[in-house]
Coordinates of C-alpha atoms in Angstrom, one line a residue:
M1 CA 0.0 -0.1 -0.1
R2 CA 2.7 2.5 1.1
K3 CA 4.1 1.8 -2.7
W4 CA 1.0 2.9 -4.1
M5 CA 0.6 6.4 -1.8
P6 CA 2.4 8.8 -3.9
A7 CA -0.1 8.0 -6.9
L8 CA -3.1 8.2 -4.1
L9 CA -2.1 11.4 -3.2
I10 CA -1.4 12.8 -6.7
A11 CA -5.2 11.5 -7.3
I12 CA -6.5 13.7 -4.8
A13 CA -4.7 16.7 -6.0
F14 CA -6.2 16.1 -9.2
I15 CA -9.6 15.5 -7.7
A16 CA -9.6 18.7 -5.5
S17 CA -7.3 21.1 -8.8
A18 CA -11.2 20.1 -11.0
L19 CA -13.8 20.8 -8.2
T20 CA -11.4 24.1 -7.3
L21 CA -11.2 25.2 -11.0
P22 CA -14.6 26.8 -11.5
R23 CA -13.9 29.0 -7.7
L24 CA -10.6 30.3 -9.7
P25 CA -10.2 33.4 -11.2
E26 CA -9.2 33.5 -15.0
T27 CA -6.3 34.2 -14.2
V28 CA -4.3 33.8 -11.2
T29 CA -0.6 35.7 -10.0
P30 CA 0.8 33.5 -7.3
N31 CA 1.7 35.8 -4.5
L32 CA 4.8 34.0 -2.1
G33 CA 6.0 37.5 -0.6
A34 CA 3.9 35.8 2.3
L35 CA 6.7 33.6 2.4
L36 CA 10.0 35.6 1.6
P37 CA 12.0 38.1 3.8
F38 CA 12.2 40.3 1.0
E39 CA 10.1 42.2 -1.6
T40 CA 9.6 40.3 -4.5
S41 CA 7.7 41.6 -7.7
N42 CA 4.4 39.7 -8.9
S43 CA 4.9 37.0 -11.3
E44 CA 3.3 37.0 -14.6
P45 CA -0.4 35.5 -14.8
A46 CA -1.0 32.2 -15.6
S47 CA -4.2 30.7 -16.6
R48 CA -5.8 28.9 -13.9
A49 CA -6.2 25.9 -15.7
F50 CA -2.4 25.8 -15.8
V51 CA -2.1 27.3 -11.9
A52 CA -4.8 24.0 -11.0
F53 CA -3.0 21.1 -13.2
C54 CA 0.9 22.1 -13.2
L55 CA 2.2 21.2 -9.6
P56 CA 0.0 17.7 -9.6
T57 CA 1.0 16.5 -13.2
A58 CA 4.7 17.5 -12.3
A59 CA 4.4 15.2 -9.1
L60 CA 3.0 12.4 -11.5
G61 CA 5.9 12.9 -14.0
A62 CA 8.3 12.7 -10.6
W63 CA 6.4 9.4 -9.4
L64 CA 6.2 7.7 -13.2
L65 CA 10.1 8.7 -13.0
T66 CA 11.4 6.7 -10.1
L67 CA 8.9 3.7 -11.4
V68 CA 11.3 3.5 -14.4
L69 CA 14.5 4.2 -12.7
T70 CA 13.6 1.2 -10.0
S71 CA 12.2 -1.2 -12.7
R72 CA 14.7 -4.1 -14.3
S73 CA 14.8 -1.7 -17.7
G74 CA 15.5 1.1 -14.9
F75 CA 18.6 -0.8 -13.3
V76 CA 19.7 -2.1 -16.9
I77 CA 20.3 1.9 -18.0
E78 CA 22.0 2.2 -14.6
K79 CA 24.4 -0.8 -14.9
K80 CA 25.4 1.0 -18.6
L81 CA 26.1 4.3 -16.4
F82 CA 27.7 3.1 -13.1
G83 CA 29.1 -0.2 -13.7
R84 CA 32.1 0.5 -13.9
W85 CA 32.9 2.3 -10.5
A86 CA 30.1 0.4 -9.0
P87 CA 29.9 -3.1 -7.1
A88 CA 27.1 -4.8 -8.7
H89 CA 25.0 -5.9 -6.1
V90 CA 24.3 -2.0 -5.4
L91 CA 23.1 -2.5 -9.2
E92 CA 20.4 -4.7 -8.9
P93 CA 17.0 -4.4 -8.6
E94 CA 16.9 -5.8 -5.3
A95 CA 19.2 -2.7 -3.9
I96 CA 15.6 -0.8 -3.8
D97 CA 14.1 -4.1 -2.0
R98 CA 16.5 -3.9 0.9
F99 CA 15.0 -0.9 1.8
R100 CA 11.9 -0.5 -0.3
G101 CA 9.5 1.0 2.7
T102 CA 11.9 3.6 3.7
F103 CA 12.1 4.1 -0.3
D104 CA 8.9 4.5 -0.7
L105 CA 8.0 6.4 2.5
I106 CA 10.8 9.3 1.4
L107 CA 9.3 9.3 -1.9
T108 CA 5.6 9.7 -0.4
I109 CA 7.2 13.0 1.7
I110 CA 8.7 14.8 -1.2
I111 CA 5.5 13.9 -3.4
A112 CA 3.5 15.4 -0.4
I113 CA 5.8 18.4 0.0
M114 CA 5.2 19.4 -3.8
L115 CA 0.9 19.0 -3.5
A116 CA 1.2 21.1 -0.4
F117 CA 2.4 23.9 -1.9
H118 CA 0.1 23.1 -4.6
A119 CA -2.9 23.3 -2.3
M120 CA -1.2 27.0 -0.5
L121 CA -1.4 28.3 -4.0
L122 CA -5.1 26.8 -5.1
A123 CA -6.1 28.5 -1.3
Q124 CA -4.7 31.6 -2.2
A125 CA -6.0 31.7 -5.9
A126 CA -9.3 31.2 -4.3
G127 CA -9.4 33.5 -1.2
G128 CA -9.0 31.2 1.2
P129 CA -7.5 32.0 4.6
A130 CA -4.1 33.2 5.7
W131 CA -3.3 30.7 8.2
I132 CA -3.0 28.1 5.2
I133 CA 0.3 29.8 4.1
Q134 CA 1.8 29.2 7.9
L135 CA 0.2 25.6 7.5
F136 CA 2.1 24.4 4.5
A137 CA 5.4 26.1 5.9
F138 CA 5.2 24.1 8.9
T139 CA 4.3 20.7 7.4
T140 CA 7.4 21.5 4.9
G141 CA 9.5 21.6 8.0
L142 CA 7.7 18.4 9.3
G143 CA 8.5 16.7 6.2
L144 CA 12.2 17.4 6.0
A145 CA 12.6 16.3 9.7
L146 CA 11.1 13.0 8.9
A147 CA 12.8 12.3 6.0
G148 CA 15.9 13.2 7.9
N149 CA 14.8 10.7 10.4
I150 CA 14.3 7.7 8.3
A151 CA 17.5 8.9 6.0
P152 CA 20.0 6.4 7.9
R153 CA 17.6 3.5 6.5
I154 CA 18.6 4.2 3.3
R155 CA 21.0 0.9 1.8
P156 CA 23.5 1.8 -1.1
N157 CA 21.8 2.1 -4.1
P158 CA 21.8 4.4 -7.6
V159 CA 18.4 5.8 -7.0
M160 CA 18.5 7.4 -4.0
G161 CA 20.9 8.9 -0.8
V162 CA 24.5 10.3 -1.5
R163 CA 25.8 8.6 -4.5
T164 CA 29.3 8.6 -5.0
R165 CA 32.0 6.3 -6.1
A166 CA 33.3 5.9 -2.1
T167 CA 29.8 5.4 -0.6
L168 CA 28.7 3.0 -3.0
N169 CA 32.2 1.2 -2.4
D170 CA 32.1 1.5 1.3
P171 CA 29.1 0.8 3.3
I172 CA 30.5 1.8 6.6
L173 CA 31.1 5.1 4.5
W174 CA 28.1 5.1 3.1
A175 CA 26.2 4.2 6.5
R176 CA 28.4 7.5 8.2
M177 CA 27.4 9.5 5.7
H178 CA 23.3 9.0 5.8
R179 CA 23.7 9.5 9.4
L180 CA 25.2 12.8 9.1
F181 CA 22.6 13.9 6.3
G182 CA 19.8 12.5 8.1
G183 CA 20.8 14.8 11.3
L184 CA 21.0 17.7 9.0
L185 CA 17.9 17.6 8.0
V186 CA 16.1 17.0 11.1
V187 CA 17.5 20.0 12.6
S188 CA 16.9 22.1 9.5
G189 CA 13.3 20.6 9.7
A190 CA 13.0 21.5 13.1
L191 CA 14.0 24.9 12.7
V192 CA 11.6 25.7 9.6
M193 CA 9.2 25.0 12.0
L194 CA 9.5 26.7 14.8
L195 CA 10.1 29.9 12.0
A196 CA 6.6 29.3 10.8
L197 CA 5.1 29.7 14.0
V198 CA 7.5 32.7 15.3
A199 CA 8.8 34.2 11.8
L200 CA 7.0 33.0 8.8
R201 CA 8.8 35.0 6.3
Y202 CA 12.3 33.0 6.9
A203 CA 10.8 29.9 7.3
M204 CA 10.9 28.5 3.5
L205 CA 14.9 30.3 3.3
A206 CA 15.7 28.5 6.2
F207 CA 14.1 25.3 4.6
A208 CA 16.3 26.2 1.1
G209 CA 19.2 26.9 3.3
G210 CA 19.3 23.7 5.3
V211 CA 18.9 21.4 2.1
L212 CA 22.1 23.3 0.8
V213 CA 24.1 23.3 3.8
S214 CA 23.3 19.8 4.7
C215 CA 24.4 19.3 1.0
L216 CA 27.8 20.9 1.2
V217 CA 28.5 19.5 5.0
V218 CA 28.6 15.6 3.4
L219 CA 30.4 17.0 0.6
I220 CA 32.9 18.5 2.8
A221 CA 32.9 15.5 4.9
L222 CA 33.3 13.1 2.5
L223 CA 36.3 14.8 0.9
R224 CA 37.9 14.9 4.2
S225 CA 36.6 11.2 5.0
P226 CA 39.6 8.6 4.0
K227 CA 39.0 6.0 1.4
T228 CA 39.5 3.4 4.1
A229 CA 39.7 3.1 7.7
A230 CA 42.1 1.2 9.7
T231 CA 40.9 -0.9 12.7
G232 CA 43.7 -1.7 15.6
V233 CA 42.7 -5.0 16.8
V234 CA 44.8 -6.4 19.8
V235 CA 43.6 -10.3 19.8
A236 CA 46.1 -12.0 19.4
V237 CA 45.6 -14.0 22.8
L238 CA 42.6 -13.7 22.5
L239 CA 41.7 -15.8 20.0
L240 CA 41.6 -19.3 19.3
L241 CA 40.3 -20.3 16.1
G242 CA 39.0 -16.8 17.2
N243 CA 37.4 -17.5 20.2
G244 CA 38.2 -14.8 22.5
V245 CA 37.5 -11.5 24.6
I246 CA 37.4 -8.6 21.9
A247 CA 35.0 -5.1 21.7
Q248 CA 32.3 -5.6 20.1
M249 CA 32.6 -3.7 16.5
P250 CA 31.3 -0.3 15.8
G251 CA 27.9 0.1 14.4
R252 CA 27.7 -2.1 11.2
P253 CA 25.9 -1.0 8.1
D254 CA 22.5 -2.5 7.3
S255 CA 21.9 -2.0 10.8
I256 CA 17.9 -1.5 10.4
P257 CA 15.8 -4.0 10.5
P258 CA 13.1 -3.9 7.7
T259 CA 9.7 -2.0 8.2
D260 CA 8.2 -5.3 8.6
V261 CA 10.7 -6.5 11.5
R262 CA 11.1 -5.1 14.9
E263 CA 14.0 -6.2 17.2
E264 CA 14.3 -6.1 21.1
A265 CA 17.6 -6.4 23.0
R266 CA 17.7 -9.7 25.6
S267 CA 20.5 -10.4 27.9
F268 CA 20.4 -13.7 30.1
K269 CA 22.9 -15.1 32.6
S270 CA 25.3 -18.5 32.2
G271 CA 27.4 -19.0 35.0
S272 CA 28.8 -15.9 36.4
L273 CA 28.5 -14.1 33.1
T274 CA 25.8 -12.1 31.0
L275 CA 25.4 -12.6 27.5
D276 CA 23.2 -10.2 25.5
G277 CA 21.3 -11.0 22.5
T278 CA 19.1 -9.6 20.0
L279 CA 15.3 -11.0 19.3
A280 CA 14.1 -10.6 15.8
L281 CA 10.1 -10.6 15.5
P282 CA 7.8 -10.6 12.9
A283 CA 6.0 -6.6 12.8
R284 CA 2.9 -8.4 12.7
S285 CA 2.0 -11.8 14.5
S286 CA -1.3 -12.9 15.6
A287 CA -0.9 -16.1 16.6
P288 CA 2.5 -17.5 18.6
A289 CA 5.3 -17.4 16.0
P290 CA 7.9 -20.2 16.0
V291 CA 11.0 -18.8 17.1
V292 CA 14.9 -19.9 16.4
V293 CA 17.7 -19.7 18.9
I294 CA 20.7 -18.8 16.2
V295 CA 24.3 -19.8 17.9
V296 CA 27.0 -18.6 15.9
G297 CA 30.2 -19.3 14.4
S298 CA 33.9 -19.9 15.5
G299 CA 36.2 -16.9 15.5
P300 CA 35.7 -13.2 17.1
T301 CA 32.1 -13.1 15.7
D302 CA 29.3 -11.3 17.3
R303 CA 25.7 -12.4 17.2
N304 CA 25.5 -10.4 13.5
G305 CA 28.6 -12.3 12.3
N306 CA 30.9 -9.7 12.3
G307 CA 34.6 -9.2 14.1
P308 CA 37.7 -8.0 12.8
L309 CA 38.0 -11.3 10.9
A310 CA 35.4 -11.2 9.2
Q311 CA 31.7 -8.9 8.6
T312 CA 29.3 -10.6 6.6
N313 CA 26.3 -10.1 8.9
L314 CA 25.1 -13.3 8.1
Y315 CA 23.1 -14.0 11.5
R316 CA 21.6 -10.6 11.3
Q317 CA 20.4 -10.6 7.7
L318 CA 19.5 -14.8 8.4
A319 CA 17.4 -13.2 11.6
W320 CA 15.5 -10.6 9.6
Q321 CA 14.7 -12.5 6.7
L322 CA 12.9 -15.5 9.1
A323 CA 11.1 -12.2 10.8
E324 CA 9.8 -11.4 7.4
R325 CA 8.4 -15.0 6.8
G326 CA 6.8 -15.0 10.4
I327 CA 9.6 -16.5 12.7
A328 CA 11.0 -15.2 15.6
S329 CA 14.8 -15.3 16.4
F330 CA 17.0 -15.0 19.0
R331 CA 20.8 -14.3 18.5
Y332 CA 23.5 -13.6 21.0
D333 CA 27.0 -12.7 21.5
K334 CA 29.0 -15.4 22.3
R335 CA 30.9 -15.1 25.9
G336 CA 33.9 -12.9 25.6
I337 CA 32.1 -10.9 22.4
G338 CA 30.5 -7.4 22.9
P339 CA 30.7 -4.8 26.1
A340 CA 30.4 -7.6 28.7
G341 CA 33.9 -8.7 27.4
M342 CA 35.3 -5.4 28.5
T343 CA 33.7 -5.4 32.2
Y344 CA 37.6 -8.0 32.4
D345 CA 41.3 -6.6 33.1
S346 CA 44.0 -8.3 31.6
A347 CA 44.0 -10.9 33.9
Q348 CA 40.9 -11.8 34.1
I349 CA 40.7 -12.1 30.8
A350 CA 43.8 -14.7 30.6
K351 CA 42.2 -16.7 33.3
L352 CA 38.8 -16.4 31.6
V353 CA 40.4 -18.2 28.2
Q354 CA 42.7 -20.3 29.8
Q355 CA 39.6 -22.3 31.9
L356 CA 37.2 -22.3 28.6
V357 CA 36.3 -25.5 27.2
I358 CA 33.5 -26.2 24.4
G359 CA 31.2 -27.4 27.3
D360 CA 30.7 -23.6 28.4
F361 CA 29.6 -22.4 25.3
V362 CA 26.7 -25.7 25.2
D363 CA 26.0 -24.3 28.4
D364 CA 25.3 -20.8 27.2
V365 CA 22.9 -22.6 24.5
V366 CA 21.4 -24.2 27.5
E367 CA 20.7 -20.7 29.1
A368 CA 19.5 -18.7 25.5
V369 CA 17.0 -21.5 24.9
R370 CA 15.9 -21.2 28.7
L371 CA 15.3 -17.3 27.8
V372 CA 13.2 -17.7 25.1
D373 CA 11.3 -20.6 26.2
A374 CA 10.4 -18.5 29.2
D375 CA 8.6 -16.2 26.4
A376 CA 4.7 -16.8 26.0
R377 CA 4.8 -14.9 22.8
F378 CA 6.4 -18.1 21.0
G379 CA 5.4 -21.1 19.8
N380 CA 7.8 -24.2 19.0
L381 CA 11.1 -23.5 19.5
F382 CA 13.9 -24.9 17.3
L383 CA 18.2 -24.3 17.5
L384 CA 20.0 -23.2 14.7
G385 CA 24.0 -23.5 14.7
H386 CA 26.7 -22.3 12.4
S387 CA 30.0 -24.0 11.8
E388 CA 31.1 -24.7 15.5
G389 CA 27.1 -23.5 16.3
A390 CA 26.4 -26.3 14.8
Q391 CA 28.0 -28.8 17.8
L392 CA 27.3 -26.7 20.3
V393 CA 23.3 -26.7 19.3
L394 CA 23.5 -30.6 18.5
Q395 CA 25.2 -31.2 22.0
A396 CA 22.5 -29.2 23.8
S397 CA 19.7 -30.9 21.8
N398 CA 21.2 -34.0 23.3
R399 CA 21.2 -32.6 26.5
G400 CA 17.5 -32.5 26.3
V401 CA 16.8 -28.6 25.9
P402 CA 13.4 -28.1 24.9
A403 CA 13.4 -27.9 21.4
A404 CA 11.2 -28.9 18.2
G405 CA 14.4 -29.4 15.7
V406 CA 17.6 -28.7 15.4
I407 CA 18.9 -26.8 12.0
M408 CA 22.9 -27.7 11.5
V409 CA 24.3 -24.8 8.9
S410 CA 28.2 -26.2 7.6
G411 CA 28.9 -28.0 10.5
M412 CA 31.9 -30.6 10.5
G413 CA 31.4 -33.9 10.0
R414 CA 35.0 -35.3 11.2
P415 CA 37.2 -34.7 13.9
L416 CA 39.1 -31.4 14.2
R417 CA 42.3 -33.0 13.1
A418 CA 41.2 -33.9 10.0
V419 CA 39.3 -30.5 9.4
L420 CA 42.2 -28.1 10.4
H421 CA 44.8 -30.8 8.0
D422 CA 42.4 -30.0 4.9
Q423 CA 42.5 -26.0 5.9
F424 CA 46.5 -26.3 6.3
A425 CA 46.2 -27.4 2.6
L426 CA 44.4 -24.7 1.2
Q427 CA 47.1 -22.4 3.2
F428 CA 50.6 -23.7 3.2
P429 CA 52.3 -26.3 0.7
A430 CA 52.2 -29.7 1.5
A431 CA 55.9 -30.1 3.5
E432 CA 54.6 -27.1 5.7
V433 CA 51.4 -28.9 6.1
M434 CA 53.0 -32.2 7.5
R435 CA 54.9 -30.0 9.6
L436 CA 51.5 -28.0 11.0
D437 CA 49.6 -31.5 11.3
S438 CA 52.8 -32.7 13.4
A439 CA 52.8 -29.4 15.4
F440 CA 49.2 -29.5 16.4
V441 CA 49.7 -33.2 18.0
K442 CA 52.8 -32.1 20.0
Y443 CA 50.6 -29.2 21.4
L444 CA 47.6 -31.3 22.2
A445 CA 50.3 -33.5 24.1
G446 CA 51.2 -30.3 26.1
E447 CA 54.0 -29.4 24.7
D448 CA 55.1 -25.6 23.3
V449 CA 55.4 -25.2 19.7
T450 CA 57.6 -22.9 17.5
G451 CA 57.6 -21.6 14.0
I452 CA 53.9 -21.7 13.5
P453 CA 53.4 -19.5 10.8
P454 CA 52.2 -15.6 11.0
G455 CA 48.5 -14.9 11.3
P456 CA 45.3 -16.5 12.8
V457 CA 47.0 -20.0 12.6
Q458 CA 49.5 -18.8 15.3
A459 CA 46.4 -18.8 17.7
L460 CA 45.3 -21.8 17.6
F461 CA 48.6 -22.8 19.4
F462 CA 48.5 -20.7 22.0
P463 CA 48.8 -22.4 25.2
L464 CA 46.6 -20.2 26.6
H465 CA 43.8 -21.8 24.2
R466 CA 44.7 -25.2 25.1
N467 CA 42.2 -26.5 27.1
L468 CA 39.4 -25.3 24.6
V469 CA 41.3 -26.9 21.9
R470 CA 41.4 -30.8 23.6
S471 CA 37.9 -30.5 24.6
M472 CA 37.2 -29.6 20.5
A473 CA 39.1 -32.2 19.7
V474 CA 37.5 -35.1 21.1
Y475 CA 34.3 -34.2 20.0
D476 CA 33.3 -36.9 17.4
P477 CA 30.2 -35.6 15.5
V478 CA 29.4 -38.7 14.2
A479 CA 28.9 -40.4 17.1
E480 CA 27.0 -36.9 18.3
I481 CA 24.6 -36.6 15.4
R482 CA 23.5 -40.6 15.6
R483 CA 22.5 -39.8 19.5
A484 CA 19.9 -37.2 18.3
N485 CA 16.4 -37.6 18.9
K486 CA 14.8 -34.4 17.6
P487 CA 14.6 -33.7 13.2
L488 CA 17.2 -32.3 12.0
L489 CA 18.1 -30.0 8.9
L490 CA 21.5 -30.1 7.4
V491 CA 22.6 -27.0 5.1
H492 CA 25.7 -27.1 3.1
G493 CA 26.9 -24.6 0.6
G494 CA 28.1 -26.2 -2.4
L495 CA 31.4 -23.6 -2.6
D496 CA 32.3 -23.8 1.0
V497 CA 36.0 -24.3 1.5
Q498 CA 35.8 -24.5 5.1
T499 CA 33.5 -27.4 6.0
T500 CA 33.3 -29.4 2.9
E501 CA 31.5 -32.0 1.2
A502 CA 33.8 -34.5 3.1
D503 CA 31.8 -33.4 6.2
A504 CA 28.6 -33.3 4.7
Q505 CA 28.4 -36.3 3.8
P506 CA 29.4 -38.3 7.2
L507 CA 26.6 -36.3 8.4
R508 CA 24.2 -37.4 6.4
A509 CA 25.3 -41.5 6.4
A510 CA 25.0 -41.2 10.0
K511 CA 21.6 -39.6 10.1
P512 CA 19.3 -40.5 7.2
T513 CA 16.3 -39.2 8.0
A514 CA 17.6 -35.4 8.2
A515 CA 16.2 -33.3 5.8
V516 CA 18.9 -31.9 3.7
L517 CA 19.4 -28.3 2.2
D518 CA 22.2 -27.8 -0.4
I519 CA 22.6 -24.7 -1.7
P520 CA 25.3 -25.2 -4.5
N521 CA 26.3 -21.4 -5.3
A522 CA 27.4 -20.6 -1.6
N523 CA 30.4 -20.4 0.4
H524 CA 31.0 -21.1 3.9
V525 CA 28.9 -17.7 4.9
F526 CA 26.2 -18.3 2.6
K527 CA 27.2 -15.5 0.0
A528 CA 27.1 -16.1 -3.9
V529 CA 30.2 -17.2 -5.3
P530 CA 31.3 -18.5 -8.6
S531 CA 34.0 -21.0 -7.5
L532 CA 36.1 -22.9 -4.8
D533 CA 39.0 -20.1 -5.6
L534 CA 40.4 -17.8 -2.4
S535 CA 41.0 -15.0 -4.2
V536 CA 36.9 -15.2 -5.0
Q537 CA 36.1 -15.9 -1.5
R538 CA 37.9 -13.8 0.6
P539 CA 35.9 -10.4 0.0
T540 CA 32.6 -11.8 0.4
Y541 CA 33.8 -12.7 4.0
M542 CA 34.8 -8.4 4.6
N543 CA 31.6 -7.3 2.7
A544 CA 28.8 -6.9 5.6
A545 CA 26.2 -5.4 2.5
L546 CA 26.4 -8.6 0.4
P547 CA 23.3 -10.3 0.8
I548 CA 22.6 -14.1 2.1
V549 CA 22.0 -16.1 -0.7
P550 CA 17.9 -16.5 -0.8
E551 CA 17.7 -20.4 -0.4
L552 CA 19.0 -20.1 2.6
A553 CA 16.4 -18.2 4.8
A554 CA 13.9 -19.3 2.5
G555 CA 14.9 -23.4 3.0
I556 CA 15.0 -23.1 6.7
A557 CA 11.7 -21.4 6.7
D558 CA 9.9 -23.9 4.8
W559 CA 11.5 -26.7 6.8
I560 CA 10.1 -25.0 10.5
L561 CA 6.9 -24.3 9.2
K562 CA 6.2 -27.7 8.4
R563 CA 7.1 -28.6 11.7

């Protein structure tokens, strides 16, 4: 309905103009003196038909133009114009779909301001009361403030917003510029509303000046902003395949949910820790909605799928897409991730990491389920774990937590040593792989090892992490899945280089009754890729604005809704 609101307003304007036309003089001379702080010479007279229908026709043309620009044919043109310097996913119709509600609302505000000006001119010509002018000025300021308030929701696209080479290629810069631009428009709108009440002749000057100054400030900010910003991260001692204690990343792009999804902050206790999370809910739901507890994968990854080593927005996007299909979810920061992680000093951090075992993360799943299960708004509860999280939800289910089903996404199907061997082989020559395999055996036996190549692999061999690595190494995924007595869905990306077909097949063979969802073109973080080539895959791990493959949420939702 919101998409067609501009058309409805335009239709009303045409009808009102037709009804008012007989009351207008044969010629009309617009007088804008009441809206300006300086004297103006009268405009040339115009026919009453021109005054009655000019602005509604202009509004209709503007609306039709946006329909063309946001159609598939329009995006073909935009690809030709911007294709050399804008990323491909920004030049697809889905770029508008990601913020369609916001796009339609801003367009409605623009059309409404045009038609409010038209209504004021008609009222003047028909001898209407003087306060109509003041109402128009106040309404214009209100529209400007509303547009500014929702401007940060605009996602990268070639039609609306601050569209430059830098912003379209950097989603964080895009988000920062639109927060700045939106804030300036809100202030400008508030000033226009105030002047409409106390100094009417300055109101529209403030409107024009506010828009101009807002654009100039954003332009200056863009010119002064570096193309990229380095993120200083001191996490070496905190990484166990990334499992550690780090600060929450700054606000990510695409952090405002769609209009048909709402979010609530929740936290729960697990032992002595307090873990923070987010409920994603369908905006409209009359019956108890099914709910999914989403457990994140390995690495210093927050509840949304972002961190210093990867910025995927995987879990946030999945939660929103499930909510759009009527399924609620709860995702949470693993222990040590997020604001709670900053409450420890270095000695406490070292002690926490040294004592960690995989069972601690299973305990967190159990407590998260307890929080969600107590909420009367929800119906059937499901567990969903990705990568390392897949083994956590399976173990939690086997402990007897109340779940209607378990969804294992990109789960390991082999012991940790076999998986690490394959991952080493993707990065190092054969001789170095053999040396790392041997070093890992010594590490598990309690020996300190040296000469490990620099990078994330080093974190695997820190003595501080030995207890956790040992607890992961003894985990047998095939034995664990055979114990499962809940409905299972096994999800796998066909171009996953981290948990490969060698992991998917043992799980399916051990549990032939499990449902299977294969997504051939998806990688480990469920972004579409054309091949297993690491140079192609790596950028998808660092682009939070890149959408996940649509088959993921669609397949999971279909399975849940059939339970």
